Coordinates of C-alpha atoms and ligand atoms in Angstrom, one line a residue:
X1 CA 154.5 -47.3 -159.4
X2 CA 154.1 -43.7 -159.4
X3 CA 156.4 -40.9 -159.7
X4 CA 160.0 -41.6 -158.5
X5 CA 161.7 -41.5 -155.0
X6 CA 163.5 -38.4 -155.7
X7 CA 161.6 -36.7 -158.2
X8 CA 162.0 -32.8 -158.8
X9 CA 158.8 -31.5 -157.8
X10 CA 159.4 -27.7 -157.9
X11 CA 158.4 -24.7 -159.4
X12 CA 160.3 -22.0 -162.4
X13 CA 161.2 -18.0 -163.0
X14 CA 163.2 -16.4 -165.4
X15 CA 165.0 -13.4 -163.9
X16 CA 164.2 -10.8 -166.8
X17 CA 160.2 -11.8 -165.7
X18 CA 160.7 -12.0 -162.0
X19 CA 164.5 -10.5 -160.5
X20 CA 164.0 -7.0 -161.5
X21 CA 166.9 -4.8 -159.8
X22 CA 167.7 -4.0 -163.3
X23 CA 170.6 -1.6 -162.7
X24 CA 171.3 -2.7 -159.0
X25 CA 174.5 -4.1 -157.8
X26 CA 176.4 -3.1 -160.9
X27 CA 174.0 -4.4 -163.4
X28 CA 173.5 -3.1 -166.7
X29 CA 170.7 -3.3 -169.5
X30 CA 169.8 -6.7 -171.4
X31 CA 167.8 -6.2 -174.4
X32 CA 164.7 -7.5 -172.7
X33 CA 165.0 -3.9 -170.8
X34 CA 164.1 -1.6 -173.4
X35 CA 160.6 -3.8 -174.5
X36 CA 157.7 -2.1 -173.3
X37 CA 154.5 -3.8 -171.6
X38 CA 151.3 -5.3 -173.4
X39 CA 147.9 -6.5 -173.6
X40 CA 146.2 -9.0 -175.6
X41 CA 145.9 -6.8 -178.0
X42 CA 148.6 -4.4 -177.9
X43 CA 151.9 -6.3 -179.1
X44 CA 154.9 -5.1 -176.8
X45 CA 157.3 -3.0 -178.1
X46 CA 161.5 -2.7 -178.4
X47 CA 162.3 1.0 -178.1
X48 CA 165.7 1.8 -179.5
X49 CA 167.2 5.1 -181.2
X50 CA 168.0 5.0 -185.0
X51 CA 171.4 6.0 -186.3
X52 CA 170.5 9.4 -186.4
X53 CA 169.3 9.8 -182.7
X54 CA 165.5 9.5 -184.0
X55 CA 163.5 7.5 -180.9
X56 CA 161.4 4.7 -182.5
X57 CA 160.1 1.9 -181.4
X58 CA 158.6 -1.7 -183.4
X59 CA 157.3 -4.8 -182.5
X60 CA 159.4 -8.1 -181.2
X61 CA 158.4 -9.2 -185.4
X62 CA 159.6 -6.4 -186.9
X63 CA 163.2 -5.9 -187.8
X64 CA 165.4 -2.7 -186.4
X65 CA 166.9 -0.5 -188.8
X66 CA 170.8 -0.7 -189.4
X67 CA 172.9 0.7 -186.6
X68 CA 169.7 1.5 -184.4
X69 CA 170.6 0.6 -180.5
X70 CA 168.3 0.2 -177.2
X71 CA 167.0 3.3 -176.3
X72 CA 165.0 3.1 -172.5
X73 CA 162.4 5.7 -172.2
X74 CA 162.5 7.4 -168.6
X75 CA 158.7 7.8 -169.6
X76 CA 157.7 4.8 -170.5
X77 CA 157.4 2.0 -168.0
X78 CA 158.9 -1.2 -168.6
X79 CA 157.5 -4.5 -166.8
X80 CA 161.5 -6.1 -165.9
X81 CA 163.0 -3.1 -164.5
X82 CA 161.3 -4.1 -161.0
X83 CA 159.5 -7.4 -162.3
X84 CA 157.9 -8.6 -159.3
X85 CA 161.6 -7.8 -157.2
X86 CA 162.7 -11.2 -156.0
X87 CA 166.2 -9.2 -156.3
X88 CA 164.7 -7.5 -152.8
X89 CA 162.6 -10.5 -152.0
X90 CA 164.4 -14.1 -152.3
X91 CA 164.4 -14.6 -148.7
X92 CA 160.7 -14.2 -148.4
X93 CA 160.6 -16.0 -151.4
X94 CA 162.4 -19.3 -151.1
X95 CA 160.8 -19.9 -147.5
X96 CA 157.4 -20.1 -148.9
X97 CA 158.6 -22.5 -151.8
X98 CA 160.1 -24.6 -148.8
X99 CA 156.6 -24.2 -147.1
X100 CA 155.3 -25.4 -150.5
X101 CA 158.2 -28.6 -149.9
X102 CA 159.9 -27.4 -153.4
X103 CA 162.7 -29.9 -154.0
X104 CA 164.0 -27.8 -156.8
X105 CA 163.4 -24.4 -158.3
X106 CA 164.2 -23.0 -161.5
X107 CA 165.4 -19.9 -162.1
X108 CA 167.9 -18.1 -164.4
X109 CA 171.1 -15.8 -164.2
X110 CA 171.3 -12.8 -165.6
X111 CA 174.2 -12.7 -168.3
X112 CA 174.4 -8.6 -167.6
X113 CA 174.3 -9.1 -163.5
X114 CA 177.5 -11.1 -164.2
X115 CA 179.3 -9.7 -167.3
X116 CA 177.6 -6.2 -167.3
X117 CA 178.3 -5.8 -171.0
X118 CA 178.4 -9.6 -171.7
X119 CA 182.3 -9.0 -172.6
X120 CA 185.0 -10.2 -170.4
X121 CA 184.9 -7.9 -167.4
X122 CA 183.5 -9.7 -164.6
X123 CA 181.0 -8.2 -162.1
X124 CA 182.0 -9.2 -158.5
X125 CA 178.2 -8.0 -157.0
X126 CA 176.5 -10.1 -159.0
X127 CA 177.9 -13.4 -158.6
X128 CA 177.1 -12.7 -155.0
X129 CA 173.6 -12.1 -155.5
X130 CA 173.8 -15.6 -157.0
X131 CA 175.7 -17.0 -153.8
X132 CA 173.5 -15.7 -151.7
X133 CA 170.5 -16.9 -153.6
X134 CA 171.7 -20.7 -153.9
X135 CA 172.8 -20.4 -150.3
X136 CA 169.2 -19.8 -148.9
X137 CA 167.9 -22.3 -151.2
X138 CA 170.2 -24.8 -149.5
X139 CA 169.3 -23.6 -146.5
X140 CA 166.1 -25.1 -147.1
X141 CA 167.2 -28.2 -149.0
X142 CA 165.9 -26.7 -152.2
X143 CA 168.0 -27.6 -155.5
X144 CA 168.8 -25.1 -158.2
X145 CA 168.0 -25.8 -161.4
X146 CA 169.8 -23.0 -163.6
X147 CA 168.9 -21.6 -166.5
X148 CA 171.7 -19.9 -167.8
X149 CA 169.8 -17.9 -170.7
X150 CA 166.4 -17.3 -170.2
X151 CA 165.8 -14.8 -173.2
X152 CA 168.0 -11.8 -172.8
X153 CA 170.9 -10.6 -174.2
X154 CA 173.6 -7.7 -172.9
X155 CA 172.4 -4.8 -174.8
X156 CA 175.7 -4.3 -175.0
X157 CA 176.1 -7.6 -177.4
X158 CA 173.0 -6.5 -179.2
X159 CA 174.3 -2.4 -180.2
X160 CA 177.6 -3.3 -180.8
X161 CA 178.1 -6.2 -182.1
X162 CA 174.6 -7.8 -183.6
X163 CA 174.4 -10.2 -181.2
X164 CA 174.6 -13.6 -181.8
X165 CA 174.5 -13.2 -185.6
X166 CA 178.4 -12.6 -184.4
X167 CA 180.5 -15.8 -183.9
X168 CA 182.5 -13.3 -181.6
X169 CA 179.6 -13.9 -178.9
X170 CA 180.0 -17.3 -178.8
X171 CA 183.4 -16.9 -177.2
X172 CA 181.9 -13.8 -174.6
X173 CA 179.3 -16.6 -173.7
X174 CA 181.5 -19.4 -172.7
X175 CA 182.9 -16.8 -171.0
X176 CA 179.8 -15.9 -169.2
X177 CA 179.5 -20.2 -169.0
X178 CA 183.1 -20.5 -167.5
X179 CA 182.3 -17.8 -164.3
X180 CA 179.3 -19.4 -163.7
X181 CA 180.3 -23.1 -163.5
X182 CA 183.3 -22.5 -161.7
X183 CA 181.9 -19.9 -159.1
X184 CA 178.6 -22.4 -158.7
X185 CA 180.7 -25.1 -159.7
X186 CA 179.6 -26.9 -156.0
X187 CA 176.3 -25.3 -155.3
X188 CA 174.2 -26.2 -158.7
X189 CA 174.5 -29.5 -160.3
X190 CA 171.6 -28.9 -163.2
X191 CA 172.0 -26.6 -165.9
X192 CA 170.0 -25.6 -169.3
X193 CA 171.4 -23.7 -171.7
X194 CA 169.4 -22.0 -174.1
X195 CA 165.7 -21.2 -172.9
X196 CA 162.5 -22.1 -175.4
X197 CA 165.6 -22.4 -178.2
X198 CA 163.2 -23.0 -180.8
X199 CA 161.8 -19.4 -180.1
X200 CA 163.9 -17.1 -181.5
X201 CA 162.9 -13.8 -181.4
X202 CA 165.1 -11.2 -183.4
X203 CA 166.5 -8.2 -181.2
X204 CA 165.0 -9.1 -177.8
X205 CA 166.2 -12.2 -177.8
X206 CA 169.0 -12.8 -179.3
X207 CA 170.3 -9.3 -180.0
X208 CA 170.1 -9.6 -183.7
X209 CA 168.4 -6.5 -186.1
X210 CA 167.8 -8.8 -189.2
X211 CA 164.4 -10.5 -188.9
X212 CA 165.1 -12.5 -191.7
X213 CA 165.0 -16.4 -191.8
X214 CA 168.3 -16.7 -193.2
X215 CA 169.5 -14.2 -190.0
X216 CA 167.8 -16.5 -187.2
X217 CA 169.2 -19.8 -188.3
X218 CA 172.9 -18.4 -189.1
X219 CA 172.2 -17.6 -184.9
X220 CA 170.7 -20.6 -184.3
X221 CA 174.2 -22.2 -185.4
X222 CA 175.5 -20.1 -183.1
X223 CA 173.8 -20.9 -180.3
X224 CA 174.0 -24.8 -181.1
X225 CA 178.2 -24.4 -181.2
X226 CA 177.9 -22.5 -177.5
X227 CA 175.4 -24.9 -176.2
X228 CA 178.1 -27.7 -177.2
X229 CA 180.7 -26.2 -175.7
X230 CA 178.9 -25.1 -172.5
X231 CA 178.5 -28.7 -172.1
X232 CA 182.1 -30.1 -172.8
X233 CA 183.2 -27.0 -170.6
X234 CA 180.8 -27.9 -167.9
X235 CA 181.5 -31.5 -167.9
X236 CA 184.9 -30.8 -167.6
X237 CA 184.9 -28.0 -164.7
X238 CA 182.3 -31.0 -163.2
X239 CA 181.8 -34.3 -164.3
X240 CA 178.5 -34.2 -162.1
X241 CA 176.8 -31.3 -163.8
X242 CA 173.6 -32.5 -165.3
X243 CA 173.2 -30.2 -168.3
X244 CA 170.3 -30.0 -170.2
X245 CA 168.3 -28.1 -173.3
X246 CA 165.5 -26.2 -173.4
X247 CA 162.6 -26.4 -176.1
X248 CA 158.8 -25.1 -175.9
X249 CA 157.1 -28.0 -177.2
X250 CA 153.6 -27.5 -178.5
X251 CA 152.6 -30.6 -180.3
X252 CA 150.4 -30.4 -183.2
X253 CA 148.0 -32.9 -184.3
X254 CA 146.3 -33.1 -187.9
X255 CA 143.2 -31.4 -188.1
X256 CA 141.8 -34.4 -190.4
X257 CA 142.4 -37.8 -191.5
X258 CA 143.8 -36.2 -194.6
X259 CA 147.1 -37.0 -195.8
X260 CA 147.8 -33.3 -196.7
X261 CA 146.9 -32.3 -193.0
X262 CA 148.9 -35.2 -191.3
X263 CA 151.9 -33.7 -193.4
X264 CA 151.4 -30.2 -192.1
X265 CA 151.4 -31.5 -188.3
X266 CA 154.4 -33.8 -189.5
X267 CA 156.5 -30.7 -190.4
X268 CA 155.0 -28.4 -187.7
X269 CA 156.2 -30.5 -185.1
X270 CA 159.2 -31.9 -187.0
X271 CA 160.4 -28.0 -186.9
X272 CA 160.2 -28.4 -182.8
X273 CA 162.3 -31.2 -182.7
X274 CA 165.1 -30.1 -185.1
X275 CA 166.3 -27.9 -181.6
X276 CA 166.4 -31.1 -180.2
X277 CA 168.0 -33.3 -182.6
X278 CA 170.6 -31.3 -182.7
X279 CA 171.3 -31.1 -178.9
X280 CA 170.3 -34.8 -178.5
X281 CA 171.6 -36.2 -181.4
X282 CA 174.4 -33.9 -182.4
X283 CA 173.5 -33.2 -185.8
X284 CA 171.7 -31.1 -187.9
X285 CA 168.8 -33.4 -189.5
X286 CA 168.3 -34.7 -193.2
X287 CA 164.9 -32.3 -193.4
X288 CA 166.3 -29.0 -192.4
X289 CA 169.4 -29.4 -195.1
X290 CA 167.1 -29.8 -197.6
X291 CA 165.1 -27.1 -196.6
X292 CA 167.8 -24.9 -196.4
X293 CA 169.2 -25.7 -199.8
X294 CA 165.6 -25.1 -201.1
X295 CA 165.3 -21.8 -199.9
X296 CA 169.0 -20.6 -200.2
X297 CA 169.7 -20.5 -196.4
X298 CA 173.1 -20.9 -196.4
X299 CA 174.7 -21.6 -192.9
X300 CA 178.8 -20.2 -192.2
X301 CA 180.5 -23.1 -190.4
X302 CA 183.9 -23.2 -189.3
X303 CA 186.0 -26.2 -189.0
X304 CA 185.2 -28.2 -186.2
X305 CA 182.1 -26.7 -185.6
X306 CA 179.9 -30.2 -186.4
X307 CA 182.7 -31.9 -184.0
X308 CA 181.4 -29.7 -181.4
X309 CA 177.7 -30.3 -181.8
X310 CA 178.7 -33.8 -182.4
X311 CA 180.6 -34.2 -178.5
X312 CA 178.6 -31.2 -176.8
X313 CA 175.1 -33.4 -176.7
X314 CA 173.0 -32.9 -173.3
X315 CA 171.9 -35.0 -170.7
X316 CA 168.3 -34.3 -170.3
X317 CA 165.7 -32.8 -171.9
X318 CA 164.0 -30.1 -170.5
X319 CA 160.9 -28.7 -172.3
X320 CA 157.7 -26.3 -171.5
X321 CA 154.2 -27.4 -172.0
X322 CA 150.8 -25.5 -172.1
X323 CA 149.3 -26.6 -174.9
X324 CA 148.7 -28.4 -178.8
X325 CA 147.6 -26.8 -181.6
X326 CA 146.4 -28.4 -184.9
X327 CA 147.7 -28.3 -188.2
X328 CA 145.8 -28.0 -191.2
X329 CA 147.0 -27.6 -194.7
X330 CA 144.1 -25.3 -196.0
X331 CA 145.5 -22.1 -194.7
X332 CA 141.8 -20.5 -194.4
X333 CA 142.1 -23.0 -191.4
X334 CA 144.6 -20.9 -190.0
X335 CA 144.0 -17.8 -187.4
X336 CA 146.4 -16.5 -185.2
X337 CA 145.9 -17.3 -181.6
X338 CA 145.5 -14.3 -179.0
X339 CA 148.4 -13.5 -176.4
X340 CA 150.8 -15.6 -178.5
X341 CA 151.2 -14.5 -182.2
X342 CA 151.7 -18.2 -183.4
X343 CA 149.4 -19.6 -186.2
X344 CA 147.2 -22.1 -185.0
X345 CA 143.8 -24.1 -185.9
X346 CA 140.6 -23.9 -183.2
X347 CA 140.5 -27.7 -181.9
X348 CA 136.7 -28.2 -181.0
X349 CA 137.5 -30.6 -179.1
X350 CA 139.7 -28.9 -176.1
X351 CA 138.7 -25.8 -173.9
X352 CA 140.9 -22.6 -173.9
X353 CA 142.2 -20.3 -171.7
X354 CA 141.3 -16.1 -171.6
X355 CA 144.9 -16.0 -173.9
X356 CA 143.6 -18.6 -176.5
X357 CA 146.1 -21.4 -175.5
X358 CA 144.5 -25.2 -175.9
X359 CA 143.8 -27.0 -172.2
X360 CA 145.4 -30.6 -173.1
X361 CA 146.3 -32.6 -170.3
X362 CA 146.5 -35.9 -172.6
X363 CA 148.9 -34.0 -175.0
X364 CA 151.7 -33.7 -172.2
X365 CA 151.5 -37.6 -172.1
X366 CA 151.5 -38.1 -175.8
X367 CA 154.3 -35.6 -175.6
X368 CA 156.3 -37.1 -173.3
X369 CA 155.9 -40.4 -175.0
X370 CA 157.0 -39.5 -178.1
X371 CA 160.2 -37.6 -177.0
X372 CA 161.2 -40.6 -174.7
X373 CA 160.5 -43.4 -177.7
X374 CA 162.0 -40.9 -180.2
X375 CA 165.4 -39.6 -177.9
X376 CA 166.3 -42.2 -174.9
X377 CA 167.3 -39.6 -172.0
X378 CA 165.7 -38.4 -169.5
X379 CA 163.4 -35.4 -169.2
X380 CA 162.5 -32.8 -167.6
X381 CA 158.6 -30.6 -167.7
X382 CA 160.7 -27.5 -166.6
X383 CA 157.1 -25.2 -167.6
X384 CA 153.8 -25.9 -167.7
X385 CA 150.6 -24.1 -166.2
X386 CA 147.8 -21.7 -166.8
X387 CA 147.7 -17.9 -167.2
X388 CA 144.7 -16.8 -165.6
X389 CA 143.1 -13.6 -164.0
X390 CA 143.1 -13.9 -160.4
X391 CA 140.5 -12.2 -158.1
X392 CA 141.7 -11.5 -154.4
X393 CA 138.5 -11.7 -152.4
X394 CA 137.8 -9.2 -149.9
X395 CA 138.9 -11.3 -147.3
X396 CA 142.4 -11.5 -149.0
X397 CA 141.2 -15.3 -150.5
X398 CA 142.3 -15.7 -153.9
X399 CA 140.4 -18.9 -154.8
X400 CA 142.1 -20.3 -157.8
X401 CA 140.3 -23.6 -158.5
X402 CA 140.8 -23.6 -162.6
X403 CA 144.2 -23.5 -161.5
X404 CA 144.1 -26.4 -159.4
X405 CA 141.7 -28.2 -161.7
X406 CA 144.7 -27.5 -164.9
X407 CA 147.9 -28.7 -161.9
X408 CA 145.8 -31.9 -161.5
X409 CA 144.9 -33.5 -165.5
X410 CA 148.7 -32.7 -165.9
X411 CA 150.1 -34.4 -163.1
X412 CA 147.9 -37.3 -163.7
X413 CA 149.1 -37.5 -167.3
X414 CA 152.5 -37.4 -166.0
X415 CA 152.3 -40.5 -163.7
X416 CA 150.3 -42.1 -166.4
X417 CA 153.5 -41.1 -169.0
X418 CA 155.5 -42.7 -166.0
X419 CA 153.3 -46.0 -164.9
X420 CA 152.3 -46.9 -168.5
X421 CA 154.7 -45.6 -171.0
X422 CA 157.7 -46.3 -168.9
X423 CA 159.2 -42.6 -169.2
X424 CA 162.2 -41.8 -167.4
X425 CA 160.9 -38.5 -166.0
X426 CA 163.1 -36.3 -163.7
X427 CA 161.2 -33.7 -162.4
X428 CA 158.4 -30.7 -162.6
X429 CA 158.8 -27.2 -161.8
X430 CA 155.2 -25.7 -162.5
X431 CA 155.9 -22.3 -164.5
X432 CA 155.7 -19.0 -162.3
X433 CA 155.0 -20.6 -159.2
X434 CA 155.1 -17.3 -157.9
X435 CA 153.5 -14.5 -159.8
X436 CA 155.7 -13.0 -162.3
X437 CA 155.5 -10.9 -165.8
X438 CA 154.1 -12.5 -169.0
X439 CA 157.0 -12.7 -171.5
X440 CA 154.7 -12.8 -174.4
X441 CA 151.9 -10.0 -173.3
X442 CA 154.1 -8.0 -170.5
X443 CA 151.3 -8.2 -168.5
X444 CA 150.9 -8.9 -164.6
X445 CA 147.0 -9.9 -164.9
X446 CA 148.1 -13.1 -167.0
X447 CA 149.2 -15.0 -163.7
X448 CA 150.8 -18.5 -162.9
X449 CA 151.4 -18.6 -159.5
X450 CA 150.7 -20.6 -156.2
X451 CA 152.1 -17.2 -155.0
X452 CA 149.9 -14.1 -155.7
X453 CA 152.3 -10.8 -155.7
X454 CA 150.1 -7.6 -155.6
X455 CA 151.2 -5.5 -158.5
X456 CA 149.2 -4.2 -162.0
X457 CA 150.3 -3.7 -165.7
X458 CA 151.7 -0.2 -164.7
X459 CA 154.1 -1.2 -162.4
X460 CA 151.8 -0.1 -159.0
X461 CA 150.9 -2.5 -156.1
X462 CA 153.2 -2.9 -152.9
X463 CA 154.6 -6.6 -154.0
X464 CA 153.4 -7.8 -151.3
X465 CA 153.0 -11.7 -151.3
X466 CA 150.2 -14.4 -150.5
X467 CA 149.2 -17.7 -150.7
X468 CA 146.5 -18.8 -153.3
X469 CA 143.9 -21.7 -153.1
X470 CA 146.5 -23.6 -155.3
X471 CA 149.4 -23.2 -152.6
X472 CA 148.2 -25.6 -150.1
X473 CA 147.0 -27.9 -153.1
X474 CA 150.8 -27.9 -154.4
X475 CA 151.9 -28.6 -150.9
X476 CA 149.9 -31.5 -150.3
X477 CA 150.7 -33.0 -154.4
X478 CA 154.6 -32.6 -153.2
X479 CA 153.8 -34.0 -149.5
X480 CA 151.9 -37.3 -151.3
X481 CA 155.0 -37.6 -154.4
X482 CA 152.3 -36.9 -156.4
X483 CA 149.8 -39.4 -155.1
X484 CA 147.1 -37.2 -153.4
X485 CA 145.9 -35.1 -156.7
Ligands
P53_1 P1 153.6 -16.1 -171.2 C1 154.6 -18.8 -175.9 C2 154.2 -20.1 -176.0 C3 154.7 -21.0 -175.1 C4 155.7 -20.7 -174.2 O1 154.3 -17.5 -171.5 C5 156.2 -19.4 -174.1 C6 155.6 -18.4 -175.0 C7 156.1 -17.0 -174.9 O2 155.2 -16.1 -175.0 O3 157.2 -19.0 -173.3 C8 157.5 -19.6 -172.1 O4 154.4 -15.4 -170.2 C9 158.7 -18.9 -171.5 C10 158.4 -18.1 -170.3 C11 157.0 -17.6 -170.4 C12 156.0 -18.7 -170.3 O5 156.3 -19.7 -171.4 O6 153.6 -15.5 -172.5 O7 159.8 -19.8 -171.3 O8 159.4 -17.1 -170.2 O9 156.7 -16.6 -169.4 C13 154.6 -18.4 -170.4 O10 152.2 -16.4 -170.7

């Protein structure tokens, strides 16, 4: 009973949120370098120069004009240029996750640390920031878990060659892919490929300037045929890789006993699970042709390319939770929810938190449940947790209990996914378990960590670390196997 002998506890970073060092060691710019920070109320913004040298700048939903390219504003401040530094930091770092008894941690490689334009020329310093990284995590008996895109994009890719609307990238990412494996090939054995796959958004992302539906799934084939590969590849280089996807599920119930509503939740969380079916499955689903073909989306194949989907399936499935939503079909239902720009419906029946995402322990169960009945592989909660405002005390205290009082409903649900619904459930690496920058605000106050790191919305504070409330709470969860909540 319980959680398994060797399960994953851990915790998760993305290095555009958390590395910073964004020109150090040879590094150049990734999209994600030229967004701006912002508030609950103030979207962020992409700045980029227009074909004629005009400075602009639009939101992550607008499109970019034709031709326009990243443009970084020496005065503007930009939250991932020194993120919250674990480029200077990951010594300090990994020996409190150790003192935390992480068996894992999550975190992902930057594609320009390693190919600085995301083309073919290699950059020697930055595969040993990554050596040196997974060294001190093995130091401490801590396993990687890599995610090898976490929402960034060589700007390069993104000016010159419209990202991954281009097939062209495909090959410059298995590229990226082959370094990686075979540099890591005996220091990581779990992989992801595509981080949050299901969220694509435009230029930051996924370096494309169209915004149009059409666009996003032509890249969305794209990414499916280099996911594929990345796993025959990886499976080849090292038959023990474990190598997973990525989706943010947010599962949707019906906002009534209503036939039309339960169809809304049915297709709202039917469009989640596409990204999995066809990573799981290895093929695109009967509902999304049809979809397609209704609205004219035509997708360019070339030969072999459903072959590749077909054989390039992952082993586990790795998803982020925070939250449901509810679906209704009356679209006066429908508000947008704050911090997050996706439509959602109030549920009365669940609290909130200060960014308008839905506390739902029982969901993560219900989630779980359904992927297991529904896909037969193991998975993996590689997010979950709450963005809150933290107060430091004056005594340096930081006394985190909603925190604590989030960590525990989920982890109960999880043994209770485990012990009752028989889930085969790998691991669980808590999301920023140190504090890091909020991908969809740019903010510092929206914070997720056991780890406080003192630094504000502009970019001042002196990084300097400390434990939370929720730190020795985590320690003794991971101490227990998850028995002692
Ligand atoms: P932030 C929205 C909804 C669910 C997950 O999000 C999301 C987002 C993005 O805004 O993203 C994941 O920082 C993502 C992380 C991100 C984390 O959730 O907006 O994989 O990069 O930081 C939390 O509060």
């Amino acid at each position: 009973m319980g959680f398994p002998k060797n399960f994953l506890w851990g915790g998760a970073t993305a290095a555009n949120q958390y590395e910073g060092g964004y020109l150090s060691g040879g590094k150049e710019p990734s999209t994600l370098d030229a967004i701006t920070g912002g508030s609950h109320t103030e979207p962020r913004r992409i700045t980029f120069k227009t074909k004629d040298g005009q400075l602009e700048s639009v939101t992550r939903e607008h499109r970019l004009p034709e031709g326009a390219v990243g443009y970084i504003d020496p005065d503007l401040y930009y939250p991932s240029h020194v993120a919250t530094d674990f480029y200077h930091h990951y010594k300090e770092d990994i020996a409190l996750f150790a003192e935390m008894g992480f068996k894992c941690f999550r975190l992902s490689i930057n594609w320009s640390r390693i190919c600085p334009k995301g083309t073919d020329e290699v950059n020697e310093e930055g595969l040993a920031f990554y050596d040196a990284v997974f060294d001190e995590l093995k130091k401490h008996n801590i396993e990687p878990v890599v995610t090898i895109n976490h929402f960034d994009i060589p700007m390069y890719l993104a000016d010159n060659l419209d990202g991954w609307s281009n097939r062209k990238v495909i090959d410059y990412f298995l590229f990226f892919c082959e370094t990686i494996f075979k540099r890591y090939k005996n220091k990581v054995k779990y992989w992801m490929t595509f981080n949050e796959i299901n969220f694509l958004r435009s230029w930051t992302q996924i370096g494309i300037h169209d915004n149009s539906k059409q666009a996003k799934f032509q890249a969305a084939h794209h990414l499916f045929v280099a996911s594929g590969k990345a796993v025959q590849l990886g499976h080849e280089i090292n038959p023990e890789f474990q190598i997973g996807m990525m989706v943010a599920y947010i599962p949707s119930y019906p906002m009534s006993s209503r036939p039309e509503d339960v169809l809304e939740a049915l297709q709202f969380n039917r469009d989640q699970e596409f990204y999995i079916d066809v990573q799981v499955k290895g093929y695109y689903p009967a509902h999304k042709l049809k979809e397609f073909e209704r609205e004219n989306i035509v997708i360019e194949k070339v030969p072999g390319d459903d072959e590749i989907i077909a054989n390039g399936t992952v082993d586990y499935i790795g998803f982020s939770y925070y939250m449901s939503t509810v679906s209704s079909a009356n679209p006066e239902n429908v508000k947008f929810v704050g911090g997050n720009q996706m439509p959602a419906v109030k549920n009365p029946y669940l609290a909130e938190s200060e960014w308008g995402w839905a506390v739902d322990p029982l969901g993560l169960r219900i989630s779980l449940s359904k992927l297991y009945d529904r896909y037969h592989i193991p998975l993996f909660v590689v997010e979950n947790g709450f963005g809150a405002v933290d107060v430091v005390e004056a005594d340096g205290s930081i006394n985190d209990d909603y925190r604590i009082d989030y960590f525990k409903k989920h982890v109960a649900a999880m043994k209770d996914a485990i012990d009752l619904d028989g889930v085969d459930l790998i691991g669980y690496t808590p999301w920023g378990c140190i504090d890091l920058v909020s991908a969809g605000t740019g903010e510092m106050k929206k914070r997720y960590g056991f780890i406080y790191v003192d630094l504000d919305d502009n970019g001042h504070g002196s990084l300097a670390r400390s434990r939370k409330k929720s730190f020795s709470w985590y320690q003794e969860v991971i101490a227990s196997n998850g028995e002692k909540i």
